[in-house]
GROMACS .gro file of C-alpha atoms in nm:
model
  322
    1MET     CA    1  19.776  -0.803  -2.130
    2ARG     CA    2  19.457  -1.003  -2.079
    3GLN     CA    3  19.149  -0.779  -2.053
    4ALA     CA    4  18.844  -0.813  -1.832
    5ILE     CA    5  18.507  -0.828  -2.005
    6PRO     CA    6  18.360  -0.481  -1.941
    7TRP     CA    7  17.994  -0.562  -2.009
    8ARG     CA    8  17.990  -0.832  -1.744
    9ASP     CA    9  17.987  -0.540  -1.500
   10ARG     CA   10  17.637  -0.416  -1.419
   11SER     CA   11  17.737  -0.050  -1.404
   12PHE     CA   12  17.881  -0.075  -1.756
   13ARG     CA   13  17.559  -0.219  -1.891
   14GLU     CA   14  17.357   0.053  -1.721
   15ARG     CA   15  17.572   0.329  -1.874
   16PHE     CA   16  17.550   0.165  -2.214
   17GLU     CA   17  17.173   0.134  -2.190
   18ARG     CA   18  17.137   0.501  -2.089
   19TRP     CA   19  17.345   0.605  -2.389
   20ILE     CA   20  17.133   0.390  -2.619
   21GLU     CA   21  16.810   0.534  -2.477
   22ALA     CA   22  16.938   0.889  -2.526
   23ASN     CA   23  16.994   0.822  -2.895
   24VAL     CA   24  16.697   0.594  -2.970
   25PRO     CA   25  16.429   0.663  -2.707
   26ASN     CA   26  16.160   0.410  -2.625
   27ALA     CA   27  16.296   0.120  -2.828
   28THR     CA   28  16.284  -0.234  -2.689
   29TRP     CA   29  16.624  -0.403  -2.670
   30HIS     CA   30  16.759  -0.751  -2.608
   31VAL     CA   31  17.106  -0.905  -2.616
   32ILE     CA   32  17.193  -1.122  -2.917
   33LYS     CA   33  17.568  -1.158  -2.865
   34ASP     CA   34  17.774  -1.158  -2.547
   35THR     CA   35  18.134  -1.275  -2.586
   36ASP     CA   36  18.464  -1.152  -2.449
   37LEU     CA   37  18.507  -0.945  -2.769
   38THR     CA   38  18.160  -0.811  -2.847
   39TYR     CA   39  17.839  -0.710  -2.672
   40LEU     CA   40  17.558  -0.668  -2.925
   41LEU     CA   41  17.196  -0.568  -2.873
   42VAL     CA   42  16.912  -0.548  -3.123
   43GLY     CA   43  16.635  -0.296  -3.072
   44ALA     CA   44  16.292  -0.238  -3.223
   45LEU     CA   45  16.079   0.075  -3.239
   46ASN     CA   46  15.766   0.066  -3.452
   47GLU     CA   47  15.885  -0.076  -3.785
   48GLU     CA   48  16.250   0.015  -3.737
   49ARG     CA   49  16.531  -0.208  -3.608
   50TYR     CA   50  16.861  -0.099  -3.461
   51TYR     CA   51  17.185  -0.250  -3.336
   52ALA     CA   52  17.394  -0.128  -3.044
   53LYS     CA   53  17.747  -0.263  -3.021
   54ALA     CA   54  18.021  -0.241  -2.760
   55VAL     CA   55  18.369  -0.381  -2.818
   56THR     CA   56  18.695  -0.399  -2.627
   57ASP     CA   57  19.008  -0.201  -2.704
   58ILE     CA   58  19.109  -0.479  -2.942
   59SER     CA   59  18.867  -0.313  -3.188
   60ARG     CA   60  18.908   0.040  -3.056
   61GLY     CA   61  18.898   0.203  -3.399
   62GLU     CA   62  18.576   0.037  -3.513
   63ALA     CA   63  18.332   0.307  -3.400
   64GLY     CA   64  18.517   0.598  -3.561
   65LEU     CA   65  18.590   0.404  -3.878
   66SER     CA   66  18.230   0.288  -3.913
   67ALA     CA   67  18.096   0.642  -3.881
   68PHE     CA   68  18.353   0.774  -4.128
   69LEU     CA   69  18.274   0.508  -4.387
   70ALA     CA   70  17.900   0.559  -4.341
   71GLU     CA   71  17.943   0.921  -4.447
   72ARG     CA   72  18.162   0.838  -4.745
   73HIS     CA   73  17.984   0.523  -4.862
   74PRO     CA   74  17.617   0.545  -4.765
   75ASP     CA   75  17.424   0.225  -4.839
   76PHE     CA   76  17.743   0.018  -4.878
   77VAL     CA   77  17.812   0.019  -4.504
   78PRO     CA   78  17.561   0.035  -4.216
   79ASP     CA   79  17.403   0.370  -4.134
   80VAL     CA   80  17.555   0.494  -3.808
   81ILE     CA   81  17.328   0.685  -3.570
   82ALA     CA   82  17.579   0.761  -3.295
   83ILE     CA   83  17.920   0.662  -3.164
   84ASP     CA   84  18.118   0.705  -2.845
   85SER     CA   85  18.469   0.638  -2.971
   86ALA     CA   86  18.626   0.677  -2.627
   87ARG     CA   87  18.413   0.391  -2.495
   88ASN     CA   88  18.405   0.185  -2.818
   89TRP     CA   89  18.026   0.214  -2.855
   90LEU     CA   90  17.841   0.210  -3.185
   91LEU     CA   91  17.471   0.251  -3.269
   92MET     CA   92  17.345   0.158  -3.617
   93ARG     CA   93  17.029   0.108  -3.816
   94ASP     CA   94  16.944  -0.241  -3.930
   95ILE     CA   95  17.078  -0.297  -4.281
   96GLY     CA   96  16.811  -0.548  -4.380
   97GLY     CA   97  16.870  -0.827  -4.629
   98GLU     CA   98  17.053  -1.154  -4.571
   99ALA     CA   99  17.414  -1.267  -4.556
  100LEU     CA  100  17.561  -1.385  -4.886
  101ARG     CA  101  17.636  -1.725  -4.739
  102GLU     CA  102  17.266  -1.779  -4.663
  103ARG     CA  103  17.182  -1.792  -5.033
  104PRO     CA  104  17.511  -1.825  -5.223
  105ASP     CA  105  17.512  -1.677  -5.572
  106VAL     CA  106  17.836  -1.633  -5.765
  107ARG     CA  107  17.710  -1.310  -5.925
  108ARG     CA  108  17.659  -1.155  -5.583
  109TYR     CA  109  18.004  -1.261  -5.465
  110GLU     CA  110  18.153  -1.107  -5.779
  111ALA     CA  111  17.956  -0.786  -5.726
  112ALA     CA  112  18.068  -0.770  -5.364
  113LEU     CA  113  18.432  -0.809  -5.463
  114ARG     CA  114  18.407  -0.535  -5.728
  115GLN     CA  115  18.235  -0.289  -5.498
  116TYR     CA  116  18.473  -0.361  -5.214
  117ALA     CA  117  18.771  -0.297  -5.443
  118GLN     CA  118  18.614   0.034  -5.547
  119LEU     CA  119  18.580   0.131  -5.182
  120GLN     CA  120  18.943   0.043  -5.120
  121ARG     CA  121  19.052   0.257  -5.415
  122GLN     CA  122  18.853   0.552  -5.287
  123GLU     CA  123  19.007   0.519  -4.940
  124ILE     CA  124  19.372   0.525  -5.048
  125ASP     CA  125  19.412   0.888  -4.942
  126GLN     CA  126  19.250   0.840  -4.601
  127ILE     CA  127  19.522   0.639  -4.426
  128GLU     CA  128  19.611   0.908  -4.173
  129THR     CA  129  19.245   0.945  -4.079
  130TYR     CA  130  19.219   0.573  -4.007
  131LEU     CA  131  19.534   0.573  -3.799
  132SER     CA  132  19.395   0.862  -3.594
  133TYR     CA  133  19.097   0.642  -3.504
  134GLY     CA  134  19.328   0.372  -3.371
  135ILE     CA  135  19.314   0.141  -3.673
  136PRO     CA  136  19.635  -0.068  -3.662
  137ASP     CA  137  19.915   0.022  -3.902
  138ARG     CA  138  20.013  -0.311  -4.055
  139ARG     CA  139  20.179  -0.206  -4.376
  140PRO     CA  140  20.438  -0.446  -4.521
  141ALA     CA  141  20.732  -0.300  -4.327
  142THR     CA  142  20.547  -0.364  -4.001
  143LEU     CA  143  20.442  -0.708  -4.116
  144LYS     CA  144  20.805  -0.788  -4.194
  145ASP     CA  145  20.907  -0.695  -3.839
  146GLU     CA  146  20.624  -0.906  -3.698
  147ILE     CA  147  20.732  -1.211  -3.898
  148GLN     CA  148  21.091  -1.176  -3.778
  149THR     CA  149  20.974  -1.142  -3.418
  150TYR     CA  150  20.689  -1.389  -3.392
  151LEU     CA  151  20.720  -1.662  -3.656
  152PRO     CA  152  20.870  -1.920  -3.415
  153GLU     CA  153  20.585  -1.852  -3.169
  154LEU     CA  154  20.327  -1.890  -3.445
  155CYS     CA  155  20.470  -2.230  -3.529
  156ALA     CA  156  20.422  -2.361  -3.175
  157GLY     CA  157  20.088  -2.517  -3.263
  158LEU     CA  158  20.219  -2.703  -3.569
  159ASP     CA  159  20.365  -3.050  -3.578
  160ARG     CA  160  20.741  -3.080  -3.623
  161HIS     CA  161  20.727  -3.128  -4.000
  162GLN     CA  162  20.492  -2.833  -4.051
  163ALA     CA  163  20.696  -2.608  -3.822
  164GLU     CA  164  21.018  -2.688  -4.008
  165ALA     CA  165  20.847  -2.617  -4.340
  166MET     CA  166  20.719  -2.280  -4.216
  167LEU     CA  167  21.046  -2.169  -4.062
  168ALA     CA  168  21.222  -2.258  -4.387
  169LEU     CA  169  20.995  -2.005  -4.562
  170GLN     CA  170  21.096  -1.710  -4.344
  171ASP     CA  171  21.338  -1.548  -4.590
  172GLU     CA  172  21.087  -1.587  -4.872
  173LEU     CA  173  20.813  -1.430  -4.659
  174LEU     CA  174  21.037  -1.133  -4.578
  175THR     CA  175  21.112  -1.087  -4.947
  176MET     CA  176  20.738  -1.092  -5.016
  177CYS     CA  177  20.692  -0.810  -4.765
  178ASP     CA  178  20.960  -0.605  -4.942
  179GLU     CA  179  20.792  -0.659  -5.277
  180LEU     CA  180  20.446  -0.559  -5.153
  181ALA     CA  181  20.589  -0.244  -4.993
  182THR     CA  182  20.636  -0.078  -5.332
  183GLY     CA  183  20.451  -0.063  -5.661
  184MET     CA  184  20.100   0.027  -5.548
  185PRO     CA  185  19.935   0.227  -5.268
  186MET     CA  186  19.826   0.099  -4.931
  187SER     CA  187  19.463   0.128  -4.822
  188LEU     CA  188  19.197  -0.008  -4.590
  189GLU     CA  189  19.172  -0.383  -4.532
  190HIS     CA  190  18.849  -0.514  -4.378
  191GLY     CA  191  19.012  -0.803  -4.193
  192ASP     CA  192  18.723  -1.049  -4.207
  193LEU     CA  193  18.563  -1.023  -4.551
  194HIS     CA  194  18.348  -1.335  -4.573
  195GLY     CA  195  17.994  -1.422  -4.669
  196GLY     CA  196  17.862  -1.362  -4.319
  197ASN     CA  197  17.977  -0.999  -4.316
  198ILE     CA  198  17.844  -0.909  -4.661
  199PHE     CA  199  17.468  -0.871  -4.698
  200TRP     CA  200  17.249  -0.865  -5.007
  201ARG     CA  201  16.932  -0.657  -4.988
  202GLU     CA  202  16.669  -0.785  -5.227
  203ARG     CA  203  16.445  -0.484  -5.175
  204THR     CA  204  16.703  -0.235  -5.298
  205ASN     CA  205  16.911  -0.480  -5.504
  206ASP     CA  206  17.238  -0.379  -5.341
  207LEU     CA  207  17.512  -0.490  -5.102
  208CYS     CA  208  17.628  -0.386  -4.758
  209ILE     CA  209  17.949  -0.474  -4.573
  210LEU     CA  210  17.945  -0.472  -4.195
  211ASP     CA  211  18.167  -0.551  -3.895
  212TRP     CA  212  18.482  -0.343  -3.949
  213GLY     CA  213  18.635  -0.430  -3.612
  214ASP     CA  214  18.931  -0.618  -3.762
  215ALA     CA  215  19.022  -0.348  -4.016
  216THR     CA  216  19.381  -0.238  -4.065
  217VAL     CA  217  19.588  -0.009  -4.283
  218THR     CA  218  19.797  -0.238  -4.502
  219HIS     CA  219  19.823  -0.376  -4.852
  220PRO     CA  220  19.463  -0.386  -4.978
  221PHE     CA  221  19.503  -0.723  -5.145
  222PHE     CA  222  19.530  -0.905  -4.812
  223SER     CA  223  19.150  -0.891  -4.806
  224VAL     CA  224  19.127  -1.165  -5.067
  225ARG     CA  225  19.267  -1.428  -4.831
  226VAL     CA  226  18.952  -1.453  -4.619
  227PHE     CA  227  18.730  -1.389  -4.921
  228TRP     CA  228  18.888  -1.677  -5.114
  229ASN     CA  229  18.809  -1.909  -4.825
  230ALA     CA  230  18.449  -1.786  -4.836
  231LEU     CA  231  18.419  -1.910  -5.195
  232TYR     CA  232  18.360  -2.257  -5.053
  233ASP     CA  233  18.009  -2.120  -4.986
  234LEU     CA  234  17.943  -2.147  -5.359
  235LEU     CA  235  18.022  -2.518  -5.382
  236PRO     CA  236  17.779  -2.805  -5.316
  237GLU     CA  237  18.057  -2.989  -5.135
  238GLU     CA  238  18.414  -2.926  -5.022
  239ASP     CA  239  18.619  -2.975  -5.337
  240GLU     CA  240  18.956  -2.800  -5.346
  241VAL     CA  241  18.987  -2.824  -5.725
  242ALA     CA  242  18.648  -2.660  -5.782
  243TRP     CA  243  18.732  -2.405  -5.513
  244TYR     CA  244  19.060  -2.314  -5.683
  245LYS     CA  245  18.878  -2.264  -6.013
  246GLN     CA  246  18.651  -2.015  -5.835
  247ILE     CA  247  18.959  -1.833  -5.708
  248GLN     CA  248  19.104  -1.813  -6.058
  249THR     CA  249  18.784  -1.649  -6.180
  250MET     CA  250  18.763  -1.409  -5.886
  251ARG     CA  251  19.123  -1.296  -5.930
  252THR     CA  252  19.029  -1.144  -6.264
  253VAL     CA  253  18.716  -0.984  -6.119
  254TYR     CA  254  18.911  -0.820  -5.838
  255LEU     CA  255  19.202  -0.701  -6.047
  256GLU     CA  256  18.976  -0.550  -6.312
  257ALA     CA  257  18.848  -0.320  -6.039
  258TRP     CA  258  19.208  -0.212  -5.970
  259SER     CA  259  19.290  -0.141  -6.334
  260GLY     CA  260  19.501   0.172  -6.378
  261VAL     CA  261  19.636   0.184  -6.024
  262ALA     CA  262  19.953  -0.002  -6.124
  263PRO     CA  263  20.076  -0.193  -6.430
  264LYS     CA  264  19.887  -0.514  -6.490
  265ASP     CA  265  20.187  -0.736  -6.423
  266VAL     CA  266  20.246  -0.562  -6.089
  267LEU     CA  267  19.882  -0.607  -5.988
  268TRP     CA  268  19.894  -0.977  -6.069
  269ARG     CA  269  20.225  -1.028  -5.890
  270HIS     CA  270  20.100  -0.849  -5.579
  271LEU     CA  271  19.777  -1.048  -5.574
  272LEU     CA  272  19.953  -1.383  -5.599
  273ILE     CA  273  20.188  -1.282  -5.318
  274ALA     CA  274  19.902  -1.151  -5.102
  275GLU     CA  275  19.715  -1.480  -5.135
  276GLU     CA  276  20.003  -1.654  -4.958
  277LEU     CA  277  20.145  -1.384  -4.733
  278GLY     CA  278  19.788  -1.308  -4.628
  279CYS     CA  279  19.782  -1.637  -4.439
  280VAL     CA  280  20.073  -1.523  -4.224
  281TYR     CA  281  19.912  -1.181  -4.189
  282ARG     CA  282  19.599  -1.353  -4.054
  283ALA     CA  283  19.801  -1.574  -3.818
  284LEU     CA  284  19.970  -1.264  -3.679
  285SER     CA  285  19.636  -1.085  -3.650
  286TRP     CA  286  19.521  -1.346  -3.403
  287HIS     CA  287  19.850  -1.389  -3.220
  288VAL     CA  288  19.963  -1.027  -3.187
  289TYR     CA  289  19.644  -0.822  -3.199
  290VAL     CA  290  19.367  -1.039  -3.055
  291THR     CA  291  19.439  -1.352  -2.853
  292ARG     CA  292  19.694  -1.213  -2.610
  293TYR     CA  293  19.449  -0.938  -2.507
  294ARG     CA  294  19.123  -1.128  -2.487
  295TYR     CA  295  18.976  -1.276  -2.171
  296ASP     CA  296  18.903  -1.618  -2.321
  297VAL     CA  297  19.248  -1.690  -2.466
  298ALA     CA  298  19.160  -2.050  -2.548
  299GLU     CA  299  18.891  -1.934  -2.791
  300SER     CA  300  19.151  -1.837  -3.051
  301SER     CA  301  19.489  -1.971  -2.940
  302ASP     CA  302  19.481  -2.230  -3.219
  303LYS     CA  303  19.410  -1.979  -3.498
  304PRO     CA  304  19.772  -1.897  -3.591
  305ALA     CA  305  19.860  -2.263  -3.648
  306GLN     CA  306  19.546  -2.309  -3.858
  307TRP     CA  307  19.644  -2.021  -4.085
  308LEU     CA  308  20.004  -2.134  -4.122
  309ASN     CA  309  19.894  -2.485  -4.205
  310PHE     CA  310  19.653  -2.339  -4.456
  311LEU     CA  311  19.943  -2.158  -4.623
  312LEU     CA  312  20.136  -2.483  -4.662
  313GLU     CA  313  19.830  -2.655  -4.809
  314TYR     CA  314  19.756  -2.363  -5.041
  315ARG     CA  315  20.109  -2.352  -5.178
  316ASP     CA  316  20.085  -2.723  -5.250
  317LEU     CA  317  19.752  -2.671  -5.427
  318LYS     CA  318  19.898  -2.393  -5.645
  319ARG     CA  319  20.189  -2.616  -5.741
  320ARG     CA  320  19.952  -2.892  -5.849
  321PHE     CA  321  19.714  -2.660  -6.038
  322PRO     CA  322  19.917  -2.362  -6.164
   0.00000   0.00000   0.00000
């Protein structure tokens, strides 16, 4: 059901501002983002900077998850000052640094992928905690049901040829879900792991991952789908051959961090499946979990078709450059 935008209501903003003031008194705040999904303020007090974030129920688990991760992985995720999980409010310290995409460096992208994989490994046993926060359960069995239910709807934005090609893949996609359901543990998946959500801090020579509002409990390898797309940041121009070579390198980097969790051949097989099935996972993320609930439906109604088309293009690329 389509949601109203809560922060467009003056009384909401006043309550939010009072909560912020109670936790960080005397800071000066101004709005830097106001969409139908996120209301974000930046504040300053002396030499310190802070961020106050409100989200809709689409990201209802973000506050609790962010606070939990901040305790378990200090420095690798933003420091959380306060949350109101019932109202989806989050107050954080500024992380400093700059987004990876602002100054692309392959060594930093590799380091980010390694550290992220280590976080995922450490969070394997925390699934029930995440679910209690409201993080969506999108493990392969659920994904399989979603594909069976929604694939024809997802194809609505494709041309006839593309739609026929996608629908012809349904049985293969369902088999992929079955294969990913066994062989290695499920964990946390960030949902939007790109170079704008990973920051490098020159002062401390370390990384920080932010914006966990799209996180789910699912197969951890689905995270590579968005990250692979972000590897275009490292190229001087859009070149799919050079991009695919970057992916081939990063596969090894990521799987080395998962060594010992499952046999090597299983890890490789799961990763290659996740690269493709992850496109459908992303299409469903938009269609089932975001667009139908947001106020500005048109802002993301085309996303599912984009991801399905990307799958078709990616499969063709892999055939040409195995």
